[in-house]
Amino acid sequence: MFDAGRNKISLLLVMDMQDGMYDIPPQETTLLESERLARIEQRKAAMESLAADLQPFIDQMRDSGAEIIWVVMDEERNTPYGGLFNLTPAPQDQWVVKSVPSAYAGNEDFFDSYVWRAEAEGKELEINTCGLWALECVNATHTSFHNAGYDSRIVGDMILDSHNPGRKGQRPNRGEKQILDQIAQETSGDSAIKWSGELLEEHRARNPRHTPLELSL
């Protein structure tokens, strides 16, 4: 079980569930209106299922000592589905706003304040990032923190550790991500379906031509 510990300040960044959601995806602009609306409803159903998996994980991390930071898009980029989409913050949680995929860009001073706090308290600072739908934004955030020298990890079912990249798993490549998107949509009624290493391995077992993506962080 995760435990922040006495000698560590652990932050959990939760990506807005709307990241990765588009009202009219570019590849679908030629669809009939009825088909377009049906696909939007499929995505919303998938988001509901994924949020149901993500909320208990967030609550467990908070209970174990992590400080929760919700990362939301600025209003100009907000999609019509509303806020965190079925995710519930606690009063003590923090918030940051982003306008690019990475949560670090534009919020450097906010996160630097945690560095100074950790130094003052003689503790380590660990950045954990999660978001089952917003996988590319999660990865961009992890990469930017890693490049800035933070101890950064992607947490949840698929884990990347900036200090030991590739030790604990791999993320889907772009083609696999599209396939996993479709799997999530088609199975949205089953809350047990998650972004997970097992799901990725199962796909690769059925499609041996896909080779794992080696991490280079």
Coordinates of C-alpha atoms in Angstrom, one line a residue:
M1 CA 0.0 0.0 0.0
F2 CA 1.2 3.5 -0.8
D3 CA 2.5 5.5 2.2
A4 CA 3.9 9.0 1.9
G5 CA 6.0 8.4 5.0
R6 CA 7.4 10.9 7.5
N7 CA 10.5 11.8 5.3
K8 CA 8.7 12.5 2.1
I9 CA 6.2 15.0 0.7
S10 CA 4.2 13.2 -1.9
L11 CA 1.9 15.0 -4.4
L12 CA -0.7 13.3 -6.6
L13 CA -1.6 15.3 -9.7
V14 CA -4.9 14.3 -11.1
M15 CA -5.5 15.3 -14.7
D16 CA -8.9 16.7 -15.6
M17 CA -10.9 13.8 -17.1
Q18 CA -11.9 16.0 -20.0
D19 CA -8.4 15.9 -21.4
G20 CA -8.5 13.7 -24.5
M21 CA -12.2 14.4 -25.0
Y22 CA -13.3 16.3 -28.1
D23 CA -16.7 17.3 -29.2
I24 CA -16.0 16.6 -32.8
P25 CA -12.8 14.6 -33.3
P26 CA -11.1 15.5 -36.6
Q27 CA -11.3 12.0 -38.0
E28 CA -15.0 12.0 -37.5
T29 CA -16.1 15.3 -39.1
T30 CA -17.7 13.5 -42.0
L31 CA -20.0 11.3 -39.8
L32 CA -23.7 11.7 -39.9
E33 CA -24.9 13.8 -37.0
S34 CA -26.6 10.7 -35.4
E35 CA -23.4 8.7 -35.5
R36 CA -21.3 11.6 -34.2
L37 CA -23.6 12.0 -31.2
A38 CA -23.6 8.3 -30.6
R39 CA -19.8 8.3 -30.5
I40 CA -19.8 11.2 -28.1
E41 CA -22.2 9.2 -25.8
Q42 CA -19.8 6.2 -26.0
R43 CA -16.9 8.4 -24.9
K44 CA -19.0 9.8 -22.0
A45 CA -19.9 6.3 -20.9
A46 CA -16.3 5.2 -21.0
M47 CA -15.3 8.3 -18.9
E48 CA -17.9 7.4 -16.3
S49 CA -16.5 3.9 -16.1
L50 CA -12.9 5.1 -15.9
A51 CA -13.8 7.7 -13.2
A52 CA -15.4 5.0 -11.1
D53 CA -12.0 3.2 -11.1
L54 CA -10.0 6.4 -10.5
Q55 CA -11.9 7.9 -7.6
P56 CA -11.1 5.1 -5.1
F57 CA -7.4 5.3 -6.1
I58 CA -7.3 9.0 -5.4
D59 CA -9.0 8.6 -2.1
Q60 CA -6.6 5.9 -1.1
M61 CA -3.6 8.0 -2.0
R62 CA -5.0 10.9 0.1
D63 CA -5.7 8.7 3.0
S64 CA -2.1 7.4 2.8
G65 CA -0.6 10.8 3.1
A66 CA -0.4 12.2 -0.5
E67 CA -1.5 15.8 -1.1
I68 CA -3.9 15.9 -4.0
I69 CA -3.6 18.5 -6.7
W70 CA -6.3 18.7 -9.4
V71 CA -5.1 19.8 -12.8
V72 CA -7.9 21.4 -14.8
M73 CA -7.9 23.0 -18.3
D74 CA -8.4 26.8 -18.7
E75 CA -11.9 27.8 -19.5
E76 CA -11.1 28.6 -23.2
R77 CA -10.2 24.9 -23.8
N78 CA -12.9 23.4 -21.6
T79 CA -15.1 20.8 -23.3
P80 CA -18.9 20.7 -22.7
Y81 CA -18.9 17.8 -20.3
G82 CA -18.2 19.7 -17.2
G83 CA -15.4 20.0 -14.7
L84 CA -13.8 16.9 -13.4
F85 CA -16.5 14.6 -14.8
N86 CA -17.6 12.4 -11.9
L87 CA -14.5 12.9 -9.8
T88 CA -14.9 14.5 -6.3
P89 CA -12.2 16.6 -4.6
A90 CA -11.8 17.1 -0.9
P91 CA -11.8 20.6 0.8
Q92 CA -8.1 20.3 1.5
D93 CA -7.0 19.5 -2.0
Q94 CA -5.1 22.1 -4.2
W95 CA -5.9 23.2 -7.8
V96 CA -3.8 24.3 -10.8
V97 CA -4.9 25.4 -14.2
K98 CA -3.1 24.5 -17.4
S99 CA -3.4 25.6 -21.1
V100 CA -0.9 23.1 -22.5
P101 CA -0.6 19.3 -22.0
S102 CA 2.0 19.6 -19.2
A103 CA 0.8 20.8 -15.8
Y104 CA 4.2 22.0 -15.0
A105 CA 4.4 24.7 -17.7
G106 CA 3.1 28.0 -16.4
N107 CA 2.9 26.6 -12.8
E108 CA 6.6 26.5 -12.0
D109 CA 6.4 28.8 -9.0
F110 CA 3.6 26.8 -7.5
F111 CA 5.6 23.6 -7.7
D112 CA 8.8 25.3 -6.7
S113 CA 7.1 26.3 -3.4
Y114 CA 6.9 22.6 -2.6
V115 CA 10.6 22.2 -3.3
W116 CA 11.4 25.0 -0.8
R117 CA 9.0 23.5 1.7
A118 CA 10.6 20.0 1.4
E119 CA 14.1 21.5 1.8
A120 CA 12.9 23.5 4.9
E121 CA 11.5 20.4 6.4
G122 CA 14.4 18.1 5.4
K123 CA 12.2 15.9 3.3
E124 CA 12.1 14.5 -0.2
L125 CA 9.6 15.7 -2.7
E126 CA 7.8 13.1 -5.0
I127 CA 5.5 14.0 -7.8
N128 CA 2.9 11.4 -8.8
T129 CA 0.7 11.9 -11.8
C130 CA -2.5 10.0 -12.8
G131 CA -5.4 10.3 -15.2
L132 CA -6.8 7.2 -16.8
W133 CA -8.3 9.1 -19.8
A134 CA -5.8 11.8 -20.3
L135 CA -2.8 9.5 -21.0
E136 CA -0.9 11.8 -23.3
C137 CA -1.3 14.8 -20.9
V138 CA -0.2 12.5 -18.0
N139 CA 2.9 11.5 -20.0
A140 CA 3.7 15.2 -21.0
T141 CA 3.4 16.2 -17.3
H142 CA 5.6 13.4 -16.1
T143 CA 8.2 14.2 -18.8
S144 CA 8.3 17.9 -18.0
F145 CA 8.8 17.2 -14.3
H146 CA 11.4 14.6 -15.0
N147 CA 13.3 17.0 -17.2
A148 CA 13.1 19.7 -14.5
G149 CA 14.8 17.4 -12.1
Y150 CA 11.8 16.3 -10.0
D151 CA 11.3 12.8 -8.7
S152 CA 8.4 12.0 -11.0
R153 CA 6.2 8.9 -11.5
I154 CA 3.1 8.0 -13.4
V155 CA 0.9 6.0 -10.9
G156 CA -2.2 3.9 -11.2
D157 CA -2.3 0.7 -13.2
M158 CA 0.6 1.7 -15.5
I159 CA 3.6 3.0 -13.7
L160 CA 6.6 4.9 -15.0
D161 CA 9.4 5.8 -12.6
S162 CA 11.8 8.6 -13.8
H163 CA 14.6 7.1 -11.7
N164 CA 14.1 3.6 -13.1
P165 CA 12.4 4.0 -16.5
G166 CA 11.2 0.7 -18.0
R167 CA 11.6 -1.2 -14.7
K168 CA 7.9 -1.3 -13.8
G169 CA 6.2 -1.3 -17.2
Q170 CA 5.6 0.4 -20.5
R171 CA 3.0 2.8 -21.8
P172 CA 1.0 2.1 -25.0
N173 CA 2.4 3.5 -28.2
R174 CA 0.1 5.8 -30.3
G175 CA -1.4 2.9 -32.3
E176 CA -2.0 0.8 -29.2
K177 CA -3.5 3.8 -27.4
Q178 CA -6.1 4.2 -30.2
I179 CA -7.0 0.5 -29.8
L180 CA -7.2 0.8 -26.1
D181 CA -9.5 3.8 -26.6
Q182 CA -11.8 1.6 -28.6
I183 CA -11.7 -1.2 -26.1
A184 CA -12.7 1.2 -23.4
Q185 CA -15.6 2.5 -25.5
E186 CA -16.8 -0.9 -26.4
T187 CA -16.7 -2.2 -22.8
S188 CA -17.7 1.0 -21.0
G189 CA -20.4 -0.9 -19.2
D190 CA -17.8 -2.9 -17.3
S191 CA -16.2 -0.8 -14.6
A192 CA -13.4 -3.4 -14.3
I193 CA -11.9 -2.3 -17.6
K194 CA -9.0 0.0 -16.9
W195 CA -5.8 1.3 -18.5
S196 CA -3.6 -1.6 -17.2
G197 CA -0.5 -3.5 -18.1
E198 CA -2.6 -6.6 -18.3
L199 CA -4.8 -5.1 -20.9
L200 CA -1.9 -4.0 -23.0
E201 CA -0.2 -7.4 -22.7
E202 CA -3.4 -9.1 -23.8
H203 CA -3.6 -6.9 -26.8
R204 CA 0.1 -7.6 -27.7
A205 CA -0.4 -11.3 -27.3
R206 CA -3.2 -11.2 -29.9
N207 CA -1.2 -8.9 -32.1
P208 CA 2.4 -10.0 -32.1
R209 CA 3.4 -7.6 -34.8
H210 CA 3.1 -4.8 -32.2
T211 CA 6.4 -4.6 -30.3
P212 CA 6.8 -2.9 -26.9
L213 CA 7.8 0.8 -26.9
E214 CA 11.1 1.2 -25.1
L215 CA 11.1 4.2 -22.7
S216 CA 13.8 6.7 -23.2
L217 CA 13.2 9.1 -20.3

